[in-house]
Amino acid sequence: MTKRWLGLSASKEGVTYVDVEVPDDEGPIVVLTDDTWKVQKGDRSEAYGFLHQQCADYIRENGIEDVVVKASAVMGKGAAKLGMLHSAEVRGIVIAAAASVCPVRQLTKGVISRTYGERNVDDYVADDSFWDAHTTGGKLRKGSREVAMLLVAARND
């Protein structure tokens, strides 16, 4: 029996989401949707409220059973920039929204690079043949491959 999973990656401007079916066997995951929820312009509290509702509604209405979110990671030295802080806010919104409906896991690129396969995440993201072998169905945008990698790696847990 297949399972329906959702991968999420937040930025200050929105959330990239990849909705997939994960088969029980070793077959490729089926990409159903690859899209972005934009953070509305204007008052951020209203925009965050809308994003929270949009995310929770999508998960509930599409029968998503598990969500994997790209987790925060330390980025070099120095003070956090405003964009990073806004991204963290957006990440918190979608984590809370998803957790209100189903289980949520968080994975960092670093953890995936250490625990999945023999290459780092960026090498897999750049490898067209990897995506041909591990996905089917809808076309993934190249910028969404990192989100799909969360799902591919989580599948092996």
PDB file of N, CA, C and O in Angstrom, residues 7-11 13-17 35-39 51 90-91 94 141:
ATOM      1  N   GLY A   7       7.003  16.864   1.467  1.00  0.00           N
ATOM      2  CA  GLY A   7       8.275  17.483   1.831  1.00  0.00           C
ATOM      3  C   GLY A   7       8.124  18.990   1.793  1.00  0.00           C
ATOM      4  O   GLY A   7       7.468  19.526   0.892  1.00  0.00           O
ATOM      5  N   LEU A   8       8.721  19.684   2.765  1.00  0.00           N
ATOM      6  CA  LEU A   8       8.608  21.133   2.864  1.00  0.00           C
ATOM      7  C   LEU A   8       9.974  21.772   3.099  1.00  0.00           C
ATOM      8  O   LEU A   8      10.769  21.261   3.882  1.00  0.00           O
ATOM      9  N   SER A   9      10.212  22.886   2.427  1.00  0.00           N
ATOM     10  CA  SER A   9      11.404  23.690   2.675  1.00  0.00           C
ATOM     11  C   SER A   9      10.994  25.149   2.686  1.00  0.00           C
ATOM     12  O   SER A   9      10.389  25.647   1.728  1.00  0.00           O
ATOM     13  N   ALA A  10      11.330  25.848   3.775  1.00  0.00           N
ATOM     14  CA  ALA A  10      10.895  27.228   3.956  1.00  0.00           C
ATOM     15  C   ALA A  10      11.973  28.217   3.562  1.00  0.00           C
ATOM     16  O   ALA A  10      13.167  27.956   3.716  1.00  0.00           O
ATOM     17  N   SER A  11      11.546  29.346   3.053  1.00  0.00           N
ATOM     18  CA  SER A  11      12.418  30.497   2.842  1.00  0.00           C
ATOM     19  C   SER A  11      11.667  31.715   3.358  1.00  0.00           C
ATOM     20  O   SER A  11      10.496  31.604   3.748  1.00  0.00           O
ATOM     21  N   GLU A  13      10.402  33.982   1.749  1.00  0.00           N
ATOM     22  CA  GLU A  13       9.347  34.376   0.823  1.00  0.00           C
ATOM     23  C   GLU A  13       8.272  33.316   0.612  1.00  0.00           C
ATOM     24  O   GLU A  13       7.234  33.612   0.021  1.00  0.00           O
ATOM     25  N   GLY A  14       8.514  32.075   1.054  1.00  0.00           N
ATOM     26  CA  GLY A  14       7.516  31.043   0.834  1.00  0.00           C
ATOM     27  C   GLY A  14       7.990  29.664   1.222  1.00  0.00           C
ATOM     28  O   GLY A  14       9.042  29.490   1.829  1.00  0.00           O
ATOM     29  N   VAL A  15       7.193  28.693   0.829  1.00  0.00           N
ATOM     30  CA  VAL A  15       7.459  27.299   1.158  1.00  0.00           C
ATOM     31  C   VAL A  15       7.378  26.469  -0.114  1.00  0.00           C
ATOM     32  O   VAL A  15       6.350  26.473  -0.797  1.00  0.00           O
ATOM     33  N   THR A  16       8.462  25.773  -0.435  1.00  0.00           N
ATOM     34  CA  THR A  16       8.430  24.817  -1.535  1.00  0.00           C
ATOM     35  C   THR A  16       7.906  23.513  -0.979  1.00  0.00           C
ATOM     36  O   THR A  16       8.375  23.050   0.065  1.00  0.00           O
ATOM     37  N   TYR A  17       6.911  22.942  -1.665  1.00  0.00           N
ATOM     38  CA  TYR A  17       6.386  21.658  -1.202  1.00  0.00           C
ATOM     39  C   TYR A  17       6.357  20.666  -2.349  1.00  0.00           C
ATOM     40  O   TYR A  17       6.113  21.017  -3.492  1.00  0.00           O
ATOM     41  N   ASP A  35       5.205  22.479  -5.966  1.00  0.00           N
ATOM     42  CA  ASP A  35       4.720  23.854  -6.066  1.00  0.00           C
ATOM     43  C   ASP A  35       5.248  24.675  -4.892  1.00  0.00           C
ATOM     44  O   ASP A  35       6.000  24.154  -4.056  1.00  0.00           O
ATOM     45  N   THR A  36       4.822  25.936  -4.822  1.00  0.00           N
ATOM     46  CA  THR A  36       5.276  26.851  -3.779  1.00  0.00           C
ATOM     47  C   THR A  36       4.080  27.599  -3.203  1.00  0.00           C
ATOM     48  O   THR A  36       3.206  28.037  -3.952  1.00  0.00           O
ATOM     49  N   TRP A  37       4.069  27.705  -1.877  1.00  0.00           N
ATOM     50  CA  TRP A  37       3.125  28.610  -1.213  1.00  0.00           C
ATOM     51  C   TRP A  37       3.895  29.880  -0.912  1.00  0.00           C
ATOM     52  O   TRP A  37       4.896  29.857  -0.191  1.00  0.00           O
ATOM     53  N   LYS A  38       3.448  30.981  -1.429  1.00  0.00           N
ATOM     54  CA  LYS A  38       4.103  32.278  -1.203  1.00  0.00           C
ATOM     55  C   LYS A  38       3.592  32.904   0.094  1.00  0.00           C
ATOM     56  O   LYS A  38       2.402  32.801   0.407  1.00  0.00           O
ATOM     57  N   VAL A  39       4.493  33.561   0.816  1.00  0.00           N
ATOM     58  CA  VAL A  39       4.086  34.358   1.961  1.00  0.00           C
ATOM     59  C   VAL A  39       3.490  35.643   1.397  1.00  0.00           C
ATOM     60  O   VAL A  39       4.136  36.324   0.594  1.00  0.00           O
ATOM     61  N   LEU A  51      -0.778  31.328   5.808  1.00  0.00           N
ATOM     62  CA  LEU A  51       0.109  30.222   5.431  1.00  0.00           C
ATOM     63  C   LEU A  51      -0.145  28.998   6.316  1.00  0.00           C
ATOM     64  O   LEU A  51      -0.188  27.866   5.826  1.00  0.00           O
ATOM     65  N   VAL A  90       8.994  31.267   9.066  1.00  0.00           N
ATOM     66  CA  VAL A  90       8.154  30.532   8.110  1.00  0.00           C
ATOM     67  C   VAL A  90       8.263  29.030   8.373  1.00  0.00           C
ATOM     68  O   VAL A  90       7.261  28.311   8.354  1.00  0.00           O
ATOM     69  N   ARG A  91       9.467  28.546   8.651  1.00  0.00           N
ATOM     70  CA  ARG A  91       9.655  27.123   8.960  1.00  0.00           C
ATOM     71  C   ARG A  91       8.836  26.732  10.185  1.00  0.00           C
ATOM     72  O   ARG A  91       8.173  25.699  10.191  1.00  0.00           O
ATOM     73  N   VAL A  94       5.068  26.360   9.282  1.00  0.00           N
ATOM     74  CA  VAL A  94       4.658  25.145   8.573  1.00  0.00           C
ATOM     75  C   VAL A  94       4.860  23.895   9.431  1.00  0.00           C
ATOM     76  O   VAL A  94       4.098  22.940   9.296  1.00  0.00           O
ATOM     77  N   ARG A 141      10.824  20.373 -10.363  1.00  0.00           N
ATOM     78  CA  ARG A 141      11.657  21.520 -10.692  1.00  0.00           C
ATOM     79  C   ARG A 141      13.033  21.263 -10.075  1.00  0.00           C
ATOM     80  O   ARG A 141      13.140  20.654  -9.016  1.00  0.00           O
TER      81      ARG A 141
END
